[in-house]
Every structure is written in C-alpha cells, then in structure tokens.
mmCIF file of C-alpha atoms in Angstrom:
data_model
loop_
_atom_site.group_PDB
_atom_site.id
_atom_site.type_symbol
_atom_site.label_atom_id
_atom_site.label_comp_id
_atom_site.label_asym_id
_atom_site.label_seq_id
_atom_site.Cartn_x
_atom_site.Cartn_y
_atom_site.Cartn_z
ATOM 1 C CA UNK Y 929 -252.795 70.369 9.968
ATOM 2 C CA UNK Y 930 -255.309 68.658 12.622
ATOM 3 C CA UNK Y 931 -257.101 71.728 14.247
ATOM 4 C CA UNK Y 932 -259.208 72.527 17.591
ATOM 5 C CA UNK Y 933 -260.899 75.955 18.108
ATOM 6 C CA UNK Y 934 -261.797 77.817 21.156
ATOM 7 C CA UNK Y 935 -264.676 75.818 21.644
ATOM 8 C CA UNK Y 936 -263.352 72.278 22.714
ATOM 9 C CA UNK Y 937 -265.041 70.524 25.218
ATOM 10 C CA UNK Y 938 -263.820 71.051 28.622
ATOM 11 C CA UNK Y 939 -261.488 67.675 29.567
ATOM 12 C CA UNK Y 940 -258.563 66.985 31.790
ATOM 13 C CA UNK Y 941 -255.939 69.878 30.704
ATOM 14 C CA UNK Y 942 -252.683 69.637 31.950
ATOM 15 C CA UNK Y 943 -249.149 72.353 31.317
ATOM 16 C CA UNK Y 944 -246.379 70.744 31.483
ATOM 17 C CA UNK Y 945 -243.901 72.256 33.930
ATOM 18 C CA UNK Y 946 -240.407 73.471 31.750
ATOM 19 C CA UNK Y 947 -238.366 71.334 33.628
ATOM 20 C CA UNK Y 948 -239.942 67.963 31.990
ATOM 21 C CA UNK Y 949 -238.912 66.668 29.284
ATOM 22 C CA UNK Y 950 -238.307 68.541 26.190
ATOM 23 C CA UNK Y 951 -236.750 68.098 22.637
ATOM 24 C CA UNK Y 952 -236.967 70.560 20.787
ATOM 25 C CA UNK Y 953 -237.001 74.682 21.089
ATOM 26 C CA UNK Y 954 -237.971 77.363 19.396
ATOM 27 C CA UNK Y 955 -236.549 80.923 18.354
ATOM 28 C CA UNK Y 956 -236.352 83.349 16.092
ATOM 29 C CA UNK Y 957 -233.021 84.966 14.840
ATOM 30 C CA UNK Y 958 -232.631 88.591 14.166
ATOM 31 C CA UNK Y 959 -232.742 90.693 10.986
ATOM 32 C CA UNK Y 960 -232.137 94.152 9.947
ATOM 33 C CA UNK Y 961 -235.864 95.214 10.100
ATOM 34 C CA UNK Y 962 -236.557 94.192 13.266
ATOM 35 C CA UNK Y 963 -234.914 96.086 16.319
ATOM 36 C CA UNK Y 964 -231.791 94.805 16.081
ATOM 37 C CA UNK Y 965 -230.497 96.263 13.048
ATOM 38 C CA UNK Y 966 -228.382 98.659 15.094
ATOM 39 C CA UNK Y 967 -226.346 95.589 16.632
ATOM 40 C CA UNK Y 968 -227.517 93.058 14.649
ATOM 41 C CA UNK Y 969 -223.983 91.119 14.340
ATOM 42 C CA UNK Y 970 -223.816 91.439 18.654
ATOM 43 C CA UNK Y 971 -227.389 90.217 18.716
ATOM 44 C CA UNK Y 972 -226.879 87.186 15.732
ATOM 45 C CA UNK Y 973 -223.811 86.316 18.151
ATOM 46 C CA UNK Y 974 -225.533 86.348 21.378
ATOM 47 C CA UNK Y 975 -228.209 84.389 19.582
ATOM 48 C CA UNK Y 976 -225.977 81.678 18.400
ATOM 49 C CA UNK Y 977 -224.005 80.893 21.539
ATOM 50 C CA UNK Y 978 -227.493 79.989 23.449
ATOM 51 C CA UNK Y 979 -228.639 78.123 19.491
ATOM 52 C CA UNK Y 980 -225.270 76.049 20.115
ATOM 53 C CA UNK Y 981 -225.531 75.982 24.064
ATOM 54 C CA UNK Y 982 -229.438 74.218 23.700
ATOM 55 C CA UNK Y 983 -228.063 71.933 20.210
ATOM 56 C CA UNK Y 984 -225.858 70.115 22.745
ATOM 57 C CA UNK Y 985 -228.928 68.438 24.473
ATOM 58 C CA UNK Y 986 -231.858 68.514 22.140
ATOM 59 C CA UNK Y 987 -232.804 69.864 18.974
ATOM 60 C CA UNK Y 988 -233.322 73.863 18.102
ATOM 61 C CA UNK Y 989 -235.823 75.196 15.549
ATOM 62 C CA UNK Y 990 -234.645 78.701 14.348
ATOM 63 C CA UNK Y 991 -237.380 80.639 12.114
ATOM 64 C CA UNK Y 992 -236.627 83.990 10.280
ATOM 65 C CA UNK Y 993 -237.320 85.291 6.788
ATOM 66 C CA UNK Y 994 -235.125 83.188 4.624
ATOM 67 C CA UNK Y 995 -233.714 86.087 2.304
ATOM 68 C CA UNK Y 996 -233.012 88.081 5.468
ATOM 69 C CA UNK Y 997 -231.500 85.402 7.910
ATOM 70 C CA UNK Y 998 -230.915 81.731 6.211
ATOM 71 C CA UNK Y 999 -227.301 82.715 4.703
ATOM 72 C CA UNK Y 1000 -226.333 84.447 8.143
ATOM 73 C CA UNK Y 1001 -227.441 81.348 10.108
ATOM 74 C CA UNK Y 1002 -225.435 79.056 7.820
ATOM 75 C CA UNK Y 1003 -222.500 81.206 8.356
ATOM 76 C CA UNK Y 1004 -222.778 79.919 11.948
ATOM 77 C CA UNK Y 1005 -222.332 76.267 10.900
ATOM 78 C CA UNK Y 1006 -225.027 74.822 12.959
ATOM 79 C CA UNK Y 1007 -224.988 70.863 13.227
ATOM 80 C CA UNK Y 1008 -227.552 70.211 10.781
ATOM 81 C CA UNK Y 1009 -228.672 67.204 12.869
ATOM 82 C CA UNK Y 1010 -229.757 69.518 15.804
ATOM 83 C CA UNK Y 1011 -230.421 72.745 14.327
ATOM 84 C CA UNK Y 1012 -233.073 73.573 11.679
ATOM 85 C CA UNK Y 1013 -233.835 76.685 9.973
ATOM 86 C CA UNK Y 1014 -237.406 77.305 8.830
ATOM 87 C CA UNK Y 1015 -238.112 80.234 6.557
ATOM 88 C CA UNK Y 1016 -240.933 82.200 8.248
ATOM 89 C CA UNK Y 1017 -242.065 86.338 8.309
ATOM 90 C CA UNK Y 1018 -240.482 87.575 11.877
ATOM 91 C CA UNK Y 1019 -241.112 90.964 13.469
ATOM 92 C CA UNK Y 1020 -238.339 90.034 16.545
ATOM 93 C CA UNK Y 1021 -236.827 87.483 18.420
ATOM 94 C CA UNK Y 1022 -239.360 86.850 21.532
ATOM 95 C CA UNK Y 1023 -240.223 83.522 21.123
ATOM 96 C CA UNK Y 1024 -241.061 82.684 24.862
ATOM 97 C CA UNK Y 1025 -244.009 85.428 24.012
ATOM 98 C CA UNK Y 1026 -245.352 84.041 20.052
ATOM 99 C CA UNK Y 1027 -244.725 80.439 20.788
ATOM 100 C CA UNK Y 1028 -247.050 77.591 21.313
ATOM 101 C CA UNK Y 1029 -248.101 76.611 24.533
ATOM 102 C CA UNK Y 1030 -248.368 73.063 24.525
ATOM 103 C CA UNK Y 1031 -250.305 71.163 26.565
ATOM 104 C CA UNK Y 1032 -251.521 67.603 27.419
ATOM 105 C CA UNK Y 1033 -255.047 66.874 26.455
ATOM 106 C CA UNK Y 1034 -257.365 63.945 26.198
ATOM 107 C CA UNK Y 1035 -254.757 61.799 25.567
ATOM 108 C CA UNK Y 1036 -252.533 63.862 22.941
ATOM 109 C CA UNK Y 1037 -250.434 66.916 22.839
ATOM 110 C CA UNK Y 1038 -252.171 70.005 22.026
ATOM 111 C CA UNK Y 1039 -249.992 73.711 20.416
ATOM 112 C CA UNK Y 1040 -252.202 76.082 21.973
ATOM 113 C CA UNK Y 1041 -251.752 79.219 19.749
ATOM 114 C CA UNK Y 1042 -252.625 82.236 21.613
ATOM 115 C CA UNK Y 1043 -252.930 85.857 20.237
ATOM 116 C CA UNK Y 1044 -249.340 87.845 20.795
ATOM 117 C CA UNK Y 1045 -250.188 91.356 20.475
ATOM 118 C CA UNK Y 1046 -246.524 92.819 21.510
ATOM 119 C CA UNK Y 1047 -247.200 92.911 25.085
ATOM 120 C CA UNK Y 1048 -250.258 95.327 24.978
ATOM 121 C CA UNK Y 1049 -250.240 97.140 21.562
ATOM 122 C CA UNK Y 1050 -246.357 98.331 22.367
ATOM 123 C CA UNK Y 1051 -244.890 97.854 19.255
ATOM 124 C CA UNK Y 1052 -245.502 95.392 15.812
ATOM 125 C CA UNK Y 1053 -246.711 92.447 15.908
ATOM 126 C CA UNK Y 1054 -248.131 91.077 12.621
ATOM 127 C CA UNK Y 1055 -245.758 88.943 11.716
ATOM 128 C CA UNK Y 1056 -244.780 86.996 14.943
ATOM 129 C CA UNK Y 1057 -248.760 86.507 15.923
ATOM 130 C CA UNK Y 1058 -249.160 84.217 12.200
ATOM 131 C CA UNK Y 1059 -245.567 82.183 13.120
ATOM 132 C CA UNK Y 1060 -247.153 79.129 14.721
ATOM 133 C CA UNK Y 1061 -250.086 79.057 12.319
ATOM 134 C CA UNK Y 1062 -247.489 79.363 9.582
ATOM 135 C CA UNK Y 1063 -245.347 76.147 11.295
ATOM 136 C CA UNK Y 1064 -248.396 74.481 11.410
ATOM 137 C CA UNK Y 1065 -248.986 74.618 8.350
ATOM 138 C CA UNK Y 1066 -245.945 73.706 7.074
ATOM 139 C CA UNK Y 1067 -246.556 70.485 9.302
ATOM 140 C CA UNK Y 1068 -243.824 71.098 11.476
ATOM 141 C CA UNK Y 1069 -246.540 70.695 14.822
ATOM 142 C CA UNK Y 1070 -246.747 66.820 15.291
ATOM 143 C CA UNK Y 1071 -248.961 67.837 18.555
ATOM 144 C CA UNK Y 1072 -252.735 69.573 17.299
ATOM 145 C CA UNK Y 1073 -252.790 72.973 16.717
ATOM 146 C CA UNK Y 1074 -255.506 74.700 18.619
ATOM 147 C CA UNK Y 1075 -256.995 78.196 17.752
ATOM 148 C CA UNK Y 1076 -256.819 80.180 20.923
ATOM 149 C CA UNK Y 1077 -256.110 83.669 18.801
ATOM 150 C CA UNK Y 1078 -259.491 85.170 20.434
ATOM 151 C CA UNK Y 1079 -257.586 85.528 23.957
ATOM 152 C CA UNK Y 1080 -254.104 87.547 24.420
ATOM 153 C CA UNK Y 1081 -251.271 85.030 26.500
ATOM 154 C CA UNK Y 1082 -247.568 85.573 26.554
ATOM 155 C CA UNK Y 1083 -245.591 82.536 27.899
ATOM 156 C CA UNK Y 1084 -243.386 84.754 29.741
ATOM 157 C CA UNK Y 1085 -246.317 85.634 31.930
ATOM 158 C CA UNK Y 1086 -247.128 82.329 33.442
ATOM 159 C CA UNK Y 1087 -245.340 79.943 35.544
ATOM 160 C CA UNK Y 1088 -246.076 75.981 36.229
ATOM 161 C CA UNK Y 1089 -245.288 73.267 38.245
ATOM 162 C CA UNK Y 1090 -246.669 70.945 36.072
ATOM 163 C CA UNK Y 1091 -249.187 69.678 38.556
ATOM 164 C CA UNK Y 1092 -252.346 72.988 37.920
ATOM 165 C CA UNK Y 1093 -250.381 75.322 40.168
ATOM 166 C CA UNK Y 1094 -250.376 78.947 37.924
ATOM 167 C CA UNK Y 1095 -247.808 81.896 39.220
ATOM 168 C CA UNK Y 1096 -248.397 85.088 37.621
ATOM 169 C CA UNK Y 1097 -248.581 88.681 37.977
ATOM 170 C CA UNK Y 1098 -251.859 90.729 37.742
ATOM 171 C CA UNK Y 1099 -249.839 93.778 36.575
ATOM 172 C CA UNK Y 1100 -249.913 91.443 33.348
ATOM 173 C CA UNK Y 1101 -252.805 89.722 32.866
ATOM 174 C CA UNK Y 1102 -255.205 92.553 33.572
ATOM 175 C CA UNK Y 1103 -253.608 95.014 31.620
ATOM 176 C CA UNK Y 1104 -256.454 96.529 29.484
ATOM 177 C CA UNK Y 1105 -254.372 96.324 26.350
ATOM 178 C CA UNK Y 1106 -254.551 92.579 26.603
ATOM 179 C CA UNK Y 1107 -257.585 90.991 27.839
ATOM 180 C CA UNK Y 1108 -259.602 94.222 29.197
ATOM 181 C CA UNK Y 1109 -262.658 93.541 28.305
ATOM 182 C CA UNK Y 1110 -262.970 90.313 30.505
ATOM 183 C CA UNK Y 1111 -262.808 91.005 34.094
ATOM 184 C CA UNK Y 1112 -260.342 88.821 36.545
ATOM 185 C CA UNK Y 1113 -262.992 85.892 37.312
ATOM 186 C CA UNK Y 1114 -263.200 85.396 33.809
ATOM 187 C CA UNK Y 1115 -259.830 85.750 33.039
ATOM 188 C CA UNK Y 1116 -259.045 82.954 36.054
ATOM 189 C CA UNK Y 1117 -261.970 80.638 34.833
ATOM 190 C CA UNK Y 1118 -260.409 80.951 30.795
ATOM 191 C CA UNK Y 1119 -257.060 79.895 32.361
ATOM 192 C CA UNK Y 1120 -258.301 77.159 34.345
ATOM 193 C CA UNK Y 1121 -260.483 75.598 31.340
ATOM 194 C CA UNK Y 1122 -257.481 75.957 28.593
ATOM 195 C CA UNK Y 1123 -254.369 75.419 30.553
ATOM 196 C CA UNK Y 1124 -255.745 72.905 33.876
ATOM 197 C CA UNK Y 1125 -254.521 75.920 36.255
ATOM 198 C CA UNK Y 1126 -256.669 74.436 39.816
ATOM 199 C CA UNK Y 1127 -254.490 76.490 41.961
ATOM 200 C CA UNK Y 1128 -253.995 80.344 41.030
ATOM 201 C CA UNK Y 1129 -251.242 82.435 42.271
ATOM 202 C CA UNK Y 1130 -251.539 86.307 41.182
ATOM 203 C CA UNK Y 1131 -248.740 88.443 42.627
ATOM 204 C CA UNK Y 1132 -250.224 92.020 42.973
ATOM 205 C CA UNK Y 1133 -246.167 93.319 42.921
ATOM 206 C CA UNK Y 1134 -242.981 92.901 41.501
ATOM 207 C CA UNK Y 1135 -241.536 95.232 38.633
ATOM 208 C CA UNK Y 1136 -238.055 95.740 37.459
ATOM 209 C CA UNK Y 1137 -236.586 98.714 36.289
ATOM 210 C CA UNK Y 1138 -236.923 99.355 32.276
ATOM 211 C CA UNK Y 1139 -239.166 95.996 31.864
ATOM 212 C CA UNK Y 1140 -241.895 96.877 29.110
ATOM 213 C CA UNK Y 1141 -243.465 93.411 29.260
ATOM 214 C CA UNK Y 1142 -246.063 94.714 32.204
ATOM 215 C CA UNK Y 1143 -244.340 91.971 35.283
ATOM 216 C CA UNK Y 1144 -243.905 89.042 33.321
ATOM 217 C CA UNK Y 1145 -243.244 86.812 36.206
ATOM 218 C CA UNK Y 1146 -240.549 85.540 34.130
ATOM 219 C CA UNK Y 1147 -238.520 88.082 35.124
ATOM 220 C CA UNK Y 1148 -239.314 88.091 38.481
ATOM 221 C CA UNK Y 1149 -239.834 84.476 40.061
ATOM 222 C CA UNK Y 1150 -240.086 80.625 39.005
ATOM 223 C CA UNK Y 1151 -241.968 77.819 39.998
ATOM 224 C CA UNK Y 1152 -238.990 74.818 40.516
ATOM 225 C CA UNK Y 1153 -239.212 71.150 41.905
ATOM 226 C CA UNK Y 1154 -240.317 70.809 45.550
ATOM 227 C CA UNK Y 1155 -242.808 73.355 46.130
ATOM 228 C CA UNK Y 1156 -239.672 75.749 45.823
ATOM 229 C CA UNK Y 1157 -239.856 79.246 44.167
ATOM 230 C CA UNK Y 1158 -236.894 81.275 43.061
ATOM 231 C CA UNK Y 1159 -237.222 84.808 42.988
ATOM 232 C CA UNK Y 1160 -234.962 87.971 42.750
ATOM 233 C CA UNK Y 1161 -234.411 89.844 45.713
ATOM 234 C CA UNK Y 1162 -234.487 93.662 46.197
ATOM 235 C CA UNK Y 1163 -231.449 95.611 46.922
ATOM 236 C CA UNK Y 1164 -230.304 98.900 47.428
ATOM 237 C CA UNK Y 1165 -228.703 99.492 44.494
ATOM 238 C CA UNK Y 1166 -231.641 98.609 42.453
ATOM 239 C CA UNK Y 1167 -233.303 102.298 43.201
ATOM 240 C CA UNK Y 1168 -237.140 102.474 42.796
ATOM 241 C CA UNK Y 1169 -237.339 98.858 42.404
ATOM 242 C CA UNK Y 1170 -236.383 97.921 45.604
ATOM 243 C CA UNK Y 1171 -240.120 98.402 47.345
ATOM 244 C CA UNK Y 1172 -241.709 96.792 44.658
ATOM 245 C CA UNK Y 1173 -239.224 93.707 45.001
ATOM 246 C CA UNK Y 1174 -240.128 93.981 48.915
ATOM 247 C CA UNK Y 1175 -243.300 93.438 48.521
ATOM 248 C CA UNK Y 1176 -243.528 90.630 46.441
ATOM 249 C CA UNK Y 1177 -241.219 89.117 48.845
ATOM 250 C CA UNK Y 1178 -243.768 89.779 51.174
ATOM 251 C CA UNK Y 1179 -246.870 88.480 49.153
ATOM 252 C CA UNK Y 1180 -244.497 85.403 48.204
ATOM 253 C CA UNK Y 1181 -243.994 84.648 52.138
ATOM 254 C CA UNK Y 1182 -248.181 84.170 52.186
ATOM 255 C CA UNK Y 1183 -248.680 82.392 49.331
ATOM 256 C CA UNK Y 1184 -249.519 78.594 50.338
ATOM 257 C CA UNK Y 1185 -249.170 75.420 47.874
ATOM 258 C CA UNK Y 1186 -252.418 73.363 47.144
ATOM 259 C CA UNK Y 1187 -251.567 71.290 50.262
ATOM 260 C CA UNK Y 1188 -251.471 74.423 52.183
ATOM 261 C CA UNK Y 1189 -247.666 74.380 53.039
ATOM 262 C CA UNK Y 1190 -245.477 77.923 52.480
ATOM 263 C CA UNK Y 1191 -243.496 77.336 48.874
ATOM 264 C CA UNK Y 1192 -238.987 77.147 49.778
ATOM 265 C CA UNK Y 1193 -238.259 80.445 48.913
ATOM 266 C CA UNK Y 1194 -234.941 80.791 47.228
ATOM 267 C CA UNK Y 1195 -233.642 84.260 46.689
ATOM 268 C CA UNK Y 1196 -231.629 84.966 43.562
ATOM 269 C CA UNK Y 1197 -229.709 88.043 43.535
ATOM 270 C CA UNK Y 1198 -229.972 90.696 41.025
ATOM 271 C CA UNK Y 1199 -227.212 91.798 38.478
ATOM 272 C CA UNK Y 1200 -225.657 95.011 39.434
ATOM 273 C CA UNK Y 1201 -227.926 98.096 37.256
ATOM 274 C CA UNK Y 1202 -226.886 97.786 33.615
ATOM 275 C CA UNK Y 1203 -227.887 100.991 31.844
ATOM 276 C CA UNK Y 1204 -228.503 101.472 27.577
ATOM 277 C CA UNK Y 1205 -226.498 104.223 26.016
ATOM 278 C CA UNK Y 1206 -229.321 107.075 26.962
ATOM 279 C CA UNK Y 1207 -229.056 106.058 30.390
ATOM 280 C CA UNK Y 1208 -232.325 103.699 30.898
ATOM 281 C CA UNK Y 1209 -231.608 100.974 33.400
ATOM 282 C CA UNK Y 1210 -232.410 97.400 31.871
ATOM 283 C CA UNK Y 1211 -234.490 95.216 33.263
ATOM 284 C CA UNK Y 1212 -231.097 92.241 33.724
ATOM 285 C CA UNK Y 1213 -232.670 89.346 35.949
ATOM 286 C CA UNK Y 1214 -231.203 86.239 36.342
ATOM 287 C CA UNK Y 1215 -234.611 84.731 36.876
ATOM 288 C CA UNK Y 1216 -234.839 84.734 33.141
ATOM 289 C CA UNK Y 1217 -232.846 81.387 32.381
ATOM 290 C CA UNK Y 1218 -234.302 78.203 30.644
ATOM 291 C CA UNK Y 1219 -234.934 74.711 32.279
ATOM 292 C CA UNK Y 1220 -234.720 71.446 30.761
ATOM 293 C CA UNK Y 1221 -234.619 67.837 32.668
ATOM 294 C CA UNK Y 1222 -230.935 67.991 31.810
ATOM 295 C CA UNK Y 1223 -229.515 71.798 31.826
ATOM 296 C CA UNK Y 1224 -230.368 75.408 32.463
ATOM 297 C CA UNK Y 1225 -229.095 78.078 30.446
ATOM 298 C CA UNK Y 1226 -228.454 80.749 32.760
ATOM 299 C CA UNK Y 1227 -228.189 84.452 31.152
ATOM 300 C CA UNK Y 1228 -225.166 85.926 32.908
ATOM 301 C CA UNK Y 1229 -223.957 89.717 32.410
ATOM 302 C CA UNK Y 1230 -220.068 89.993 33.156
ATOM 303 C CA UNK Y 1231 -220.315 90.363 36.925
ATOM 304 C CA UNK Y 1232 -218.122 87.273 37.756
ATOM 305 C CA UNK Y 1233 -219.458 87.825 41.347
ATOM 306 C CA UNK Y 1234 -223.060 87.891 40.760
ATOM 307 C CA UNK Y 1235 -223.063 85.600 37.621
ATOM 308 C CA UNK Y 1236 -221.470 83.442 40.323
ATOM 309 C CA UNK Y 1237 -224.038 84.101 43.401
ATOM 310 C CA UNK Y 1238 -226.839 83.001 40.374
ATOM 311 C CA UNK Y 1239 -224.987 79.779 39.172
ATOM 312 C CA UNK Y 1240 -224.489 78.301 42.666
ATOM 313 C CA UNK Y 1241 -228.218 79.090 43.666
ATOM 314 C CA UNK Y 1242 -229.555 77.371 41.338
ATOM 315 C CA UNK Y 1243 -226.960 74.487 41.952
ATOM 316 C CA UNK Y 1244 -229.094 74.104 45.642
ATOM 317 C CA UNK Y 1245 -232.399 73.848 43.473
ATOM 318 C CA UNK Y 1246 -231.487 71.856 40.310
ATOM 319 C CA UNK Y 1247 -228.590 70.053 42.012
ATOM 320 C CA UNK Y 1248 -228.387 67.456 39.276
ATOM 321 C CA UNK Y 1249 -228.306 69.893 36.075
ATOM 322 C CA UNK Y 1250 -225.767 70.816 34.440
ATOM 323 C CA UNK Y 1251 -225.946 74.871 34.155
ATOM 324 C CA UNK Y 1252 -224.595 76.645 31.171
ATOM 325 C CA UNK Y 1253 -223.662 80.311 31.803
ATOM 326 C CA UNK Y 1254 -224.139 82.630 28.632
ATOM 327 C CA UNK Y 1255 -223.492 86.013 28.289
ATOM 328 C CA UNK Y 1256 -226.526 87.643 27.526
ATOM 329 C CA UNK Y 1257 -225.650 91.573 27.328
ATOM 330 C CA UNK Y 1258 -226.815 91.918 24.208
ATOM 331 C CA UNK Y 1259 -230.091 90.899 24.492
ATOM 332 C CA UNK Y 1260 -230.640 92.988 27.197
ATOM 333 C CA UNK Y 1261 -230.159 96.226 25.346
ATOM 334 C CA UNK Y 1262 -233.890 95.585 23.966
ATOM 335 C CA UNK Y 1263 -235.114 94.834 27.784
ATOM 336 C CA UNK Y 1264 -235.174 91.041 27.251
ATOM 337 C CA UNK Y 1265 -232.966 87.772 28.211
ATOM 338 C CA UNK Y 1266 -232.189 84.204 27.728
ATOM 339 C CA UNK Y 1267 -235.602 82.806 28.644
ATOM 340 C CA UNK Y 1268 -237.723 85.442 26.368
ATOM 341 C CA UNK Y 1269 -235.640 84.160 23.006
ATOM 342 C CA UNK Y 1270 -237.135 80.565 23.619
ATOM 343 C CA UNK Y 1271 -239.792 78.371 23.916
ATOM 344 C CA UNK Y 1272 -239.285 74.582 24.963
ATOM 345 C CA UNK Y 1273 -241.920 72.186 22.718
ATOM 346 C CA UNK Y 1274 -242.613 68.813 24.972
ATOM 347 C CA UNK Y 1275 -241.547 65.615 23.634
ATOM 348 C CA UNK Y 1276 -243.370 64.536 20.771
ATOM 349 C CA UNK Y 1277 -244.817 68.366 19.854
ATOM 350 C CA UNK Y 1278 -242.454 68.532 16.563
ATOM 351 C CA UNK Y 1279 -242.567 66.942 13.937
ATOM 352 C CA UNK Y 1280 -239.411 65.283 11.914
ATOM 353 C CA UNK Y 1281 -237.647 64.673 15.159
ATOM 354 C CA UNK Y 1282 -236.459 61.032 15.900
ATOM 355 C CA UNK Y 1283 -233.806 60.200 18.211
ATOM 356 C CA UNK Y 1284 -233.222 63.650 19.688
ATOM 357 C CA UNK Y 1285 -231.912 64.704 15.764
ATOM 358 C CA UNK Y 1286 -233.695 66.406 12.956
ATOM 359 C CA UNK Y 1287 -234.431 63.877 10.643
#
C-alpha cells in the first residue's frame, strides 16, 4: 500500500468531474445490523437492480461483512467478470459518503481518504470510516492512498466540473459537527490545496424535506457539461421546502462560471412528497442519479409522470447517454437514493481490473 499523508507538497490537484471516465464503482450491500434489517430483502433488491444496472458498463465492487452478506450476494448471481465481492466490516450502505475521492496528482491517481463521521456525529460510523484503509490494504487501490482522516468530507457534499469549479452548500461544510473548529477561509483554502477547487461556489440555501445529510448538494443540484447546472425546482406541493428551493434558485441565477458567464440552468422537477410509515416526508430528489461517460442511473419513484419529466431532462443535458431508470423506493425509506449507494473510482484507481472485467 503506497501512502501520502496530510502533509504533501502542494502541486497541480485536479477532481475529476463524474461524468469522465470511470470503471469501476463502489458500494456496500446491506445486512441485518445495519438499518436495514427491517426491509433488508426490499433494500438487498433495490441494491441489486442498480449492482446489475452499473455491471452492464463497467465493473462494480460490492463490500460487506462476508458472514453477513457474501451468501446473499451470490444468491443474486452477479457476473463474476463485472461484479466483485470484498469481505469488509460495514455500518450501512452510503458509499458516495465513505468512499475515496480520487484525484489526479503529479502525474498519478491519488484515493484521497477523508474522515466519514455519519454526517455530523448522527449515527455509527466506525466501521464505514476504516473501509478504504481496509481496501487499501488488501491492495485493491491501484491509485495511492492518501491519509486525509484529520479533515471530515462526504462526497455527496461536493460537486465538479472537472476543470477546479467546486458547488456546495455551506449548510454542510460548516456544520460544527464536521469541521467546526476551522473557520470558512480555512475550510475554502483546505479544499483548494487537496482537491484543485480555483473557483468556489457555496450555496447559502437549499434543503429538502426529511434530508439528515445537512444540504448535500447532491440532493439538490449538479454540475453537468457546458457550464450547465441541474437543479430541483420548488413547488407547491413540497410544503416548507418550497422557500428554501426559491432561494437557491435565486442564489443559482447569480452565480457566474470562472469566465464570468451565468451557468444553463436546467430545472428538474421534484417527485411528488413520499412519506415513511410515521408520516415523515423523504427527502426523494431526482438530482440524486449517477453519471458515467456512457449512462446515468436515474433513481425513479413510481410516478410515471414525474419519473418521466426527470428522464427527458436529462435527455436535453446528456443527450448522448443512455439513461437507466431504477426504482429506488426503498432506499429512500432511510432518506437516501441512487447516487448516495455509490462512488465512481476513475480509470486506473482499482486494482485487478483489465479490459473493463475483474480479472
């Protein structure tokens, strides 16, 4: 395992944007001691339509606690040649949040592991903040793995066009159960030394209803080809949401590219309120979907007319990607989606990959 710790010397960083070129990604599948026991065959299922959605394109690495998940994943009959199972300690499924964040340094690929403390201290987090150390040391990081564990970074929280350009949320990012002992300079001059963000976009609001991931901007809007950003749009069925989708219209309408030119804003419409059995709306966004240079998995929720309204937006974007509706209902009953359950890994990140195929 080659190594780099929070000390590197500063040097041309640059974050890919997800709509490169990717090969392999990662996830976790559920178990009966994490939150999905209650519905853990709905969840397993949910989790193995997007496993076999991704396998058709490039390669999936599923980790889980072998005695708790490896005989339920081979139940699924995964081609072996795409999918690989990896027996790691889990606490959940979020791998968008406890992944790597790989970036392009100096010449080589660098699996920037940053601390994943549950999104502010919410719930446990052990086991998923050890994963990538744990698939680094088992070799399976071809790119070096670099020790950011001193700072607290969620991939759901940023967005990238690939070319320094940063979209977040400061709901996020400053929340004091992250980072709050650095103040937002800091925070802004630690992102632009680790990640190559030159250009820093903060929205100051945005929320949706039940989220408990403080604004991920995942959930809210997405950086896209040609200076475009999609974003979900506030209606009035959407109750106290609505203002705070307003505004971040509104602050999205200011914000400027590093030219200087407004971004295209797309707006993507919002799934009609989907409520857990106690009556909590969930936070259902069609802004969480994956990207690849070939596909997007879109999370769809059983409103043909919406799930529609999403798929032929992002047709006007991504006009040459083929887009892959799956239902994700189930794993929005624990106030998540398609995008939070994965984590893309650039070309040549991985380790035993050759030809697009586990070798």
């Amino acid at each position: 395992m080659r190594t780099t710790n929070d000390d590197t010397p500063a040097m041309p960083v640059r974050l890919p944007a997800e709509w490169e070129s990717h090969n392999c990604v990662l996830m976790a599948w559920p178990h009966e001691d994490s939150d999905w026991a209650y519905m853990l065959d709905e969840a397993r299922e949910c989790v193995a339509r997007i496993v076999r959605a991704i396998s058709v394109h490039e390669c999936v690495l599923i980790v889980g606690p072998a005695r708790k998940c490896l005989k339920s994943v081979e139940a699924y009959g995964f081609d072996p040649a795409r999918v690989r199972f990896e027996d790691v300690p889990t606490n959940d499924t979020w791998a968008r949040d406890f992944g790597p964040i790989t970036v392009e340094m100096g010449g080589a690929l660098h699996a920037l592991d940053f601390k994943f403390n549950a999104w502010g201290m919410k719930f446990a987090a052990d086991k998923d903040n050890l994963i990538n150390t744990r698939l680094a040391l088992k070799g399976l990081f071809k790119a070096d793995y670099a020790n950011r564990l001193g700072f607290v970074l969620e991939g759901g929280s940023i967005e990238t066009d690939g070319r320094g350009t940063l979209l977040t949320t400061a709901e996020c990012l400053l929340s004091p159960n992250r980072n709050g002992q650095m103040t937002e300079e800091e925070i802004r001059s630690y992102l632009s030394y680790n990640l190559g963000f030159t250009h820093q976009l903060w929205l100051r609001s945005g929320a949706m209803a039940g989220d408990d991931t403080d604004s991920h901007i995942d959930t809210l809007a997405r950086l896209a080809p040609h200076d475009a950003i999609l974003y979900v749009g506030a209606t009035d069925s959407q109750g106290h949401t609505v203002d705070a989708l307003a505004r971040m219209a509104e602050e999205l309408r200011e914000m400027r590219t590093r030219e200087g030119a407004p971004f295209n804003l797309i707006e993507l419409p919002l799934p009609d309120p989907i409520y857990d059995e106690d009556g909590m709306q969930l936070p259902a966004t069609y802004a969480n979907y994956l990207v690849s240079d070939r596909a997007i998995y879109l999370p769809i929720y059983a409103q043909p007319a919406n799930d529609l309204r999403a798929e032929h937006t992002l047709r006007v974007v991504y006009p040459d990607h083929e887009i892959v509706p799956i239902d994700c209902r189930a794993l929005i009953q624990q106030h998540g989606s398609l995008h939070c359950v994965t984590m893309q890994l650039p070309d040549g990140a991985v380790s035993g990959i050759v030809d697009g195929r586990w070798a």
